C-alpha positions as protocol buffer text, in pm:
chain_id: "A"
residue {
  index: 1
  type: MET
  ca { x: 3331 y: 2037 z: 6933 }
}
residue {
  index: 2
  type: THR
  ca { x: 2991 y: 2134 z: 6818 }
}
residue {
  index: 3
  type: ASP
  ca { x: 2879 y: 2366 z: 7085 }
}
residue {
  index: 4
  type: SER
  ca { x: 3074 y: 2670 z: 7217 }
}
residue {
  index: 5
  type: LEU
  ca { x: 3113 y: 2772 z: 7586 }
}
residue {
  index: 6
  type: TRP
  ca { x: 2946 y: 3084 z: 7503 }
}
residue {
  index: 7
  type: PRO
  ca { x: 2690 y: 3182 z: 7251 }
}
residue {
  index: 8
  type: LYS
  ca { x: 2793 y: 3391 z: 6947 }
}
residue {
  index: 9
  type: LEU
  ca { x: 2640 y: 3721 z: 6853 }
}
residue {
  index: 10
  type: ARG
  ca { x: 2501 y: 3736 z: 6523 }
}
residue {
  index: 11
  type: LEU
  ca { x: 2394 y: 4086 z: 6426 }
}
residue {
  index: 12
  type: LYS
  ca { x: 2215 y: 4167 z: 6115 }
}
residue {
  index: 13
  type: ALA
  ca { x: 2223 y: 4501 z: 5906 }
}
residue {
  index: 14
  type: ASP
  ca { x: 2108 y: 4620 z: 5570 }
}
residue {
  index: 15
  type: SER
  ca { x: 2492 y: 4673 z: 5451 }
}
residue {
  index: 16
  type: GLU
  ca { x: 2844 y: 4584 z: 5569 }
}
residue {
  index: 17
  type: ASP
  ca { x: 2907 y: 4923 z: 5707 }
}
residue {
  index: 18
  type: GLU
  ca { x: 2581 y: 4929 z: 5922 }
}
residue {
  index: 19
  type: LEU
  ca { x: 2695 y: 4577 z: 6028 }
}
residue {
  index: 20
  type: ILE
  ca { x: 3024 y: 4687 z: 6135 }
}
residue {
  index: 21
  type: ALA
  ca { x: 2876 y: 5003 z: 6315 }
}
residue {
  index: 22
  type: ALA
  ca { x: 2633 y: 4773 z: 6505 }
}
residue {
  index: 23
  type: TYR
  ca { x: 2915 y: 4548 z: 6628 }
}
residue {
  index: 24
  type: ARG
  ca { x: 3121 y: 4855 z: 6718 }
}
residue {
  index: 25
  type: GLN
  ca { x: 2831 y: 4995 z: 6918 }
}
residue {
  index: 26
  type: VAL
  ca { x: 2798 y: 4665 z: 7100 }
}
residue {
  index: 27
  type: TYR
  ca { x: 3193 y: 4694 z: 7187 }
}
residue {
  index: 28
  type: LEU
  ca { x: 3144 y: 5050 z: 7309 }
}
residue {
  index: 29
  type: ASP
  ca { x: 2851 y: 4971 z: 7521 }
}
residue {
  index: 30
  type: THR
  ca { x: 2979 y: 4649 z: 7660 }
}
residue {
  index: 31
  type: TYR
  ca { x: 3346 y: 4744 z: 7724 }
}
residue {
  index: 32
  type: VAL
  ca { x: 3420 y: 5098 z: 7679 }
}
residue {
  index: 33
  type: PHE
  ca { x: 3150 y: 5318 z: 7853 }
}
residue {
  index: 34
  type: ASP
  ca { x: 2877 y: 5247 z: 8090 }
}
residue {
  index: 35
  type: GLU
  ca { x: 2527 y: 5393 z: 8062 }
}
residue {
  index: 36
  type: GLN
  ca { x: 2634 y: 5744 z: 8202 }
}
residue {
  index: 37
  type: GLY
  ca { x: 2922 y: 5763 z: 7955 }
}
residue {
  index: 38
  type: ASN
  ca { x: 3198 y: 5687 z: 8226 }
}
residue {
  index: 39
  type: LYS
  ca { x: 3498 y: 5462 z: 8142 }
}
residue {
  index: 40
  type: ARG
  ca { x: 3426 y: 5110 z: 8235 }
}
residue {
  index: 41
  type: ILE
  ca { x: 3695 y: 4921 z: 8428 }
}
residue {
  index: 42
  type: PHE
  ca { x: 3692 y: 4522 z: 8409 }
}
residue {
  index: 43
  type: THR
  ca { x: 3851 y: 4315 z: 8657 }
}
residue {
  index: 44
  type: ASP
  ca { x: 3982 y: 3966 z: 8574 }
}
residue {
  index: 45
  type: TRP
  ca { x: 3985 y: 3658 z: 8802 }
}
residue {
  index: 46
  type: THR
  ca { x: 4307 y: 3758 z: 8933 }
}
residue {
  index: 47
  type: GLY
  ca { x: 4191 y: 4095 z: 9047 }
}
residue {
  index: 48
  type: ALA
  ca { x: 4380 y: 4282 z: 8756 }
}
residue {
  index: 49
  type: LYS
  ca { x: 4198 y: 4597 z: 8634 }
}
residue {
  index: 50
  type: ILE
  ca { x: 4154 y: 4638 z: 8249 }
}
residue {
  index: 51
  type: THR
  ca { x: 4029 y: 4913 z: 8034 }
}
residue {
  index: 52
  type: PHE
  ca { x: 3921 y: 4917 z: 7670 }
}
residue {
  index: 53
  type: ALA
  ca { x: 3987 y: 5191 z: 7445 }
}
residue {
  index: 54
  type: ALA
  ca { x: 3731 y: 5294 z: 7179 }
}
residue {
  index: 55
  type: GLY
  ca { x: 3983 y: 5265 z: 6884 }
}
residue {
  index: 56
  type: ALA
  ca { x: 4088 y: 4907 z: 6973 }
}
residue {
  index: 57
  type: PHE
  ca { x: 3779 y: 4806 z: 6793 }
}
residue {
  index: 58
  type: ASP
  ca { x: 3942 y: 4866 z: 6450 }
}
residue {
  index: 59
  type: HIS
  ca { x: 4253 y: 4652 z: 6534 }
}
residue {
  index: 60
  type: ALA
  ca { x: 4071 y: 4374 z: 6745 }
}
residue {
  index: 61
  type: PHE
  ca { x: 3797 y: 4300 z: 6485 }
}
residue {
  index: 62
  type: THR
  ca { x: 3968 y: 4318 z: 6157 }
}
residue {
  index: 63
  type: LYS
  ca { x: 4209 y: 4069 z: 5963 }
}
residue {
  index: 64
  type: ALA
  ca { x: 4575 y: 4102 z: 5918 }
}
residue {
  index: 65
  type: GLN
  ca { x: 4647 y: 3918 z: 5568 }
}
residue {
  index: 66
  type: ASN
  ca { x: 4986 y: 3818 z: 5697 }
}
residue {
  index: 67
  type: TYR
  ca { x: 4991 y: 3817 z: 6095 }
}
residue {
  index: 68
  type: ARG
  ca { x: 5326 y: 3635 z: 6100 }
}
residue {
  index: 69
  type: LEU
  ca { x: 5497 y: 3955 z: 5980 }
}
residue {
  index: 70
  type: GLY
  ca { x: 5401 y: 4115 z: 6288 }
}
residue {
  index: 71
  type: THR
  ca { x: 5355 y: 4439 z: 6146 }
}
residue {
  index: 72
  type: CYS
  ca { x: 4997 y: 4533 z: 6329 }
}
residue {
  index: 73
  type: VAL
  ca { x: 4886 y: 4620 z: 5990 }
}
residue {
  index: 74
  type: HIS
  ca { x: 4523 y: 4493 z: 5957 }
}
residue {
  index: 75
  type: ASP
  ca { x: 4442 y: 4503 z: 5593 }
}
residue {
  index: 76
  type: GLY
  ca { x: 4211 y: 4218 z: 5550 }
}
residue {
  index: 77
  type: GLY
  ca { x: 3885 y: 4388 z: 5633 }
}
residue {
  index: 78
  type: PHE
  ca { x: 3631 y: 4310 z: 5885 }
}
residue {
  index: 79
  type: ASP
  ca { x: 3643 y: 3998 z: 6051 }
}
residue {
  index: 80
  type: HIS
  ca { x: 3295 y: 3846 z: 6119 }
}
residue {
  index: 81
  type: GLU
  ca { x: 3414 y: 3560 z: 6313 }
}
residue {
  index: 82
  type: ARG
  ca { x: 3611 y: 3786 z: 6553 }
}
residue {
  index: 83
  type: ALA
  ca { x: 3295 y: 3993 z: 6598 }
}
residue {
  index: 84
  type: ARG
  ca { x: 3050 y: 3710 z: 6674 }
}
residue {
  index: 85
  type: ARG
  ca { x: 3252 y: 3633 z: 6957 }
}
residue {
  index: 86
  type: ILE
  ca { x: 3279 y: 4001 z: 7084 }
}
residue {
  index: 87
  type: LEU
  ca { x: 3084 y: 3909 z: 7426 }
}
residue {
  index: 88
  type: TRP
  ca { x: 3325 y: 3628 z: 7462 }
}
residue {
  index: 89
  type: ILE
  ca { x: 3596 y: 3872 z: 7625 }
}
residue {
  index: 90
  type: ALA
  ca { x: 3419 y: 3935 z: 7923 }
}
residue {
  index: 91
  type: GLU
  ca { x: 3356 y: 3568 z: 7981 }
}
residue {
  index: 92
  type: VAL
  ca { x: 3734 y: 3497 z: 7948 }
}
residue {
  index: 93
  type: LEU
  ca { x: 3823 y: 3777 z: 8184 }
}
residue {
  index: 94
  type: ALA
  ca { x: 3579 y: 3633 z: 8434 }
}
residue {
  index: 95
  type: ALA
  ca { x: 3680 y: 3273 z: 8365 }
}
residue {
  index: 96
  type: SER
  ca { x: 3326 y: 3180 z: 8356 }
}
residue {
  index: 97
  type: ALA
  ca { x: 3375 y: 2840 z: 8186 }
}
residue {
  index: 98
  type: GLY
  ca { x: 3616 y: 2610 z: 8014 }
}
residue {
  index: 99
  type: THR
  ca { x: 3996 y: 2586 z: 8076 }
}
residue {
  index: 100
  type: ILE
  ca { x: 4178 y: 2907 z: 8052 }
}
residue {
  index: 101
  type: GLN
  ca { x: 4562 y: 2953 z: 8046 }
}
residue {
  index: 102
  type: ARG
  ca { x: 4710 y: 3288 z: 8137 }
}
residue {
  index: 103
  type: TYR
  ca { x: 5042 y: 3357 z: 7970 }
}
residue {
  index: 104
  type: THR
  ca { x: 5287 y: 3659 z: 8016 }
}
residue {
  index: 105
  type: GLN
  ca { x: 5534 y: 3750 z: 7761 }
}
residue {
  index: 106
  type: THR
  ca { x: 5774 y: 4015 z: 7653 }
}
residue {
  index: 107
  type: LYS
  ca { x: 5759 y: 4139 z: 7288 }
}
residue {
  index: 108
  type: LYS
  ca { x: 5924 y: 4419 z: 7096 }
}
residue {
  index: 109
  type: ASP
  ca { x: 5659 y: 4707 z: 6986 }
}
residue {
  index: 110
  type: SER
  ca { x: 5688 y: 4895 z: 6676 }
}
residue {
  index: 111
  type: ARG
  ca { x: 5962 y: 5144 z: 6816 }
}
residue {
  index: 112
  type: GLY
  ca { x: 6184 y: 4828 z: 6927 }
}
residue {
  index: 113
  type: ARG
  ca { x: 6084 y: 4877 z: 7302 }
}
residue {
  index: 114
  type: ASP
  ca { x: 6014 y: 4586 z: 7533 }
}
residue {
  index: 115
  type: LYS
  ca { x: 5648 y: 4554 z: 7599 }
}
residue {
  index: 116
  type: LYS
  ca { x: 5487 y: 4307 z: 7840 }
}
residue {
  index: 117
  type: ARG
  ca { x: 5158 y: 4130 z: 7773 }
}
residue {
  index: 118
  type: ARG
  ca { x: 4911 y: 3913 z: 7924 }
}
residue {
  index: 119
  type: THR
  ca { x: 4751 y: 3645 z: 7710 }
}
residue {
  index: 120
  type: TYR
  ca { x: 4471 y: 3426 z: 7785 }
}
residue {
  index: 121
  type: VAL
  ca { x: 4414 y: 3109 z: 7597 }
}
residue {
  index: 122
  type: VAL
  ca { x: 4061 y: 2938 z: 7624 }
}
residue {
  index: 123
  type: VAL
  ca { x: 4173 y: 2582 z: 7570 }
}
residue {
  index: 124
  type: ASP
  ca { x: 3820 y: 2459 z: 7486 }
}
residue {
  index: 125
  type: GLU
  ca { x: 3770 y: 2700 z: 7196 }
}
residue {
  index: 126
  type: SER
  ca { x: 4126 y: 2795 z: 7078 }
}
residue {
  index: 127
  type: TYR
  ca { x: 4022 y: 3166 z: 7160 }
}
residue {
  index: 128
  type: VAL
  ca { x: 4281 y: 3415 z: 7257 }
}
residue {
  index: 129
  type: VAL
  ca { x: 4249 y: 3749 z: 7440 }
}
residue {
  index: 130
  type: VAL
  ca { x: 4554 y: 3973 z: 7452 }
}
residue {
  index: 131
  type: LEU
  ca { x: 4615 y: 4264 z: 7699 }
}
residue {
  index: 132
  type: ASP
  ca { x: 4907 y: 4514 z: 7722 }
}
residue {
  index: 133
  type: ASP
  ca { x: 5068 y: 4538 z: 8089 }
}
residue {
  index: 134
  type: PRO
  ca { x: 5041 y: 4887 z: 8242 }
}
residue {
  index: 135
  type: ARG
  ca { x: 5343 y: 5094 z: 8201 }
}
residue {
  index: 136
  type: LYS
  ca { x: 5289 y: 5187 z: 8576 }
}
residue {
  index: 137
  type: PRO
  ca { x: 5188 y: 4944 z: 8855 }
}
residue {
  index: 138
  type: ASP
  ca { x: 4908 y: 5141 z: 8954 }
}
residue {
  index: 139
  type: LYS
  ca { x: 4749 y: 5177 z: 8612 }
}
residue {
  index: 140
  type: PRO
  ca { x: 4509 y: 4904 z: 8433 }
}
residue {
  index: 141
  type: PHE
  ca { x: 4581 y: 4660 z: 8168 }
}
residue {
  index: 142
  type: THR
  ca { x: 4482 y: 4776 z: 7816 }
}
residue {
  index: 143
  type: PHE
  ca { x: 4283 y: 4533 z: 7560 }
}
residue {
  index: 144
  type: VAL
  ca { x: 4466 y: 4468 z: 7259 }
}
residue {
  index: 145
  type: THR
  ca { x: 4276 y: 4194 z: 7078 }
}
residue {
  index: 146
  type: ALA
  ca { x: 4082 y: 3889 z: 7087 }
}
residue {
  index: 147
  type: ILE
  ca { x: 4085 y: 3621 z: 6811 }
}
residue {
  index: 148
  type: PRO
  ca { x: 3979 y: 3262 z: 6734 }
}
residue {
  index: 149
  type: ALA
  ca { x: 4322 y: 3117 z: 6673 }
}
residue {
  index: 150
  type: ASN
  ca { x: 4433 y: 2794 z: 6510 }
}
residue {
  index: 151
  type: PRO
  ca { x: 4628 y: 2533 z: 6717 }
}
residue {
  index: 152
  type: SER
  ca { x: 4937 y: 2607 z: 6504 }
}
residue {
  index: 153
  type: TYR
  ca { x: 4946 y: 2976 z: 6631 }
}
residue {
  index: 154
  type: ILE
  ca { x: 4879 y: 2902 z: 6978 }
}
residue {
  index: 155
  type: GLN
  ca { x: 5167 y: 2664 z: 6978 }
}
residue {
  index: 156
  type: THR
  ca { x: 5428 y: 2889 z: 6792 }
}
residue {
  index: 157
  type: GLU
  ca { x: 5321 y: 3226 z: 6885 }
}
residue {
  index: 158
  type: ILE
  ca { x: 5213 y: 3189 z: 7249 }
}
residue {
  index: 159
  type: LYS
  ca { x: 5320 y: 2859 z: 7414 }
}
residue {
  index: 160
  type: GLN
  ca { x: 5666 y: 2859 z: 7275 }
}
residue {
  index: 161
  type: LYS
  ca { x: 5728 y: 3236 z: 7312 }
}
residue {
  index: 162
  type: ALA
  ca { x: 5563 y: 3313 z: 7662 }
}
residue {
  index: 163
  type: PHE
  ca { x: 5562 y: 3169 z: 8012 }
}
residue {
  index: 164
  type: LEU
  ca { x: 5247 y: 2991 z: 8133 }
}
residue {
  index: 165
  type: ALA
  ca { x: 5167 y: 3171 z: 8456 }
}
residue {
  index: 166
  type: GLU
  ca { x: 4832 y: 3019 z: 8554 }
}
residue {
  index: 167
  type: THR
  ca { x: 4559 y: 2760 z: 8450 }
}
residue {
  index: 168
  type: LYS
  ca { x: 4223 y: 2828 z: 8572 }
}
residue {
  index: 169
  type: ALA
  ca { x: 3914 y: 2603 z: 8557 }
}
residue {
  index: 170
  type: GLY
  ca { x: 3609 y: 2827 z: 8473 }
}
residue {
  index: 171
  type: GLY
  ca { x: 3260 y: 2809 z: 8626 }
}
């Protein structure tokens, strides 16, 4: 596929630190706080409420050298490919284009407790958005990460370990 469903954001800066700061600002302005500084609440196509924490940027837009270990340690530096797709997250939640599969899954957290997750897979792009389910029913989901994923990861880490709850044709 030569064209993507949505455009990639390609920011420029004089240094890597300035580039990371610029992408961080896009994340904060788009997902975390509105123009008045209030916390943004997103709604996906199912009506689920979603919040984004400011600190999630560091996890969501950095690489883990060995994601298969599942330690959540991101030691591989800033991920330019993830950052270029930063605006795709809102498009996925809105199901604005493509075919999106929504999965539910229970995983163990770092303390060994069960944690429910909602995972969106954009079939056309091999792009994945992950949310943690709320601990209380009246609270919103929370954003965890968004990654361009290879087909092997989608097959072994999502399709084999999660339940396909819905397929949505966007647009």
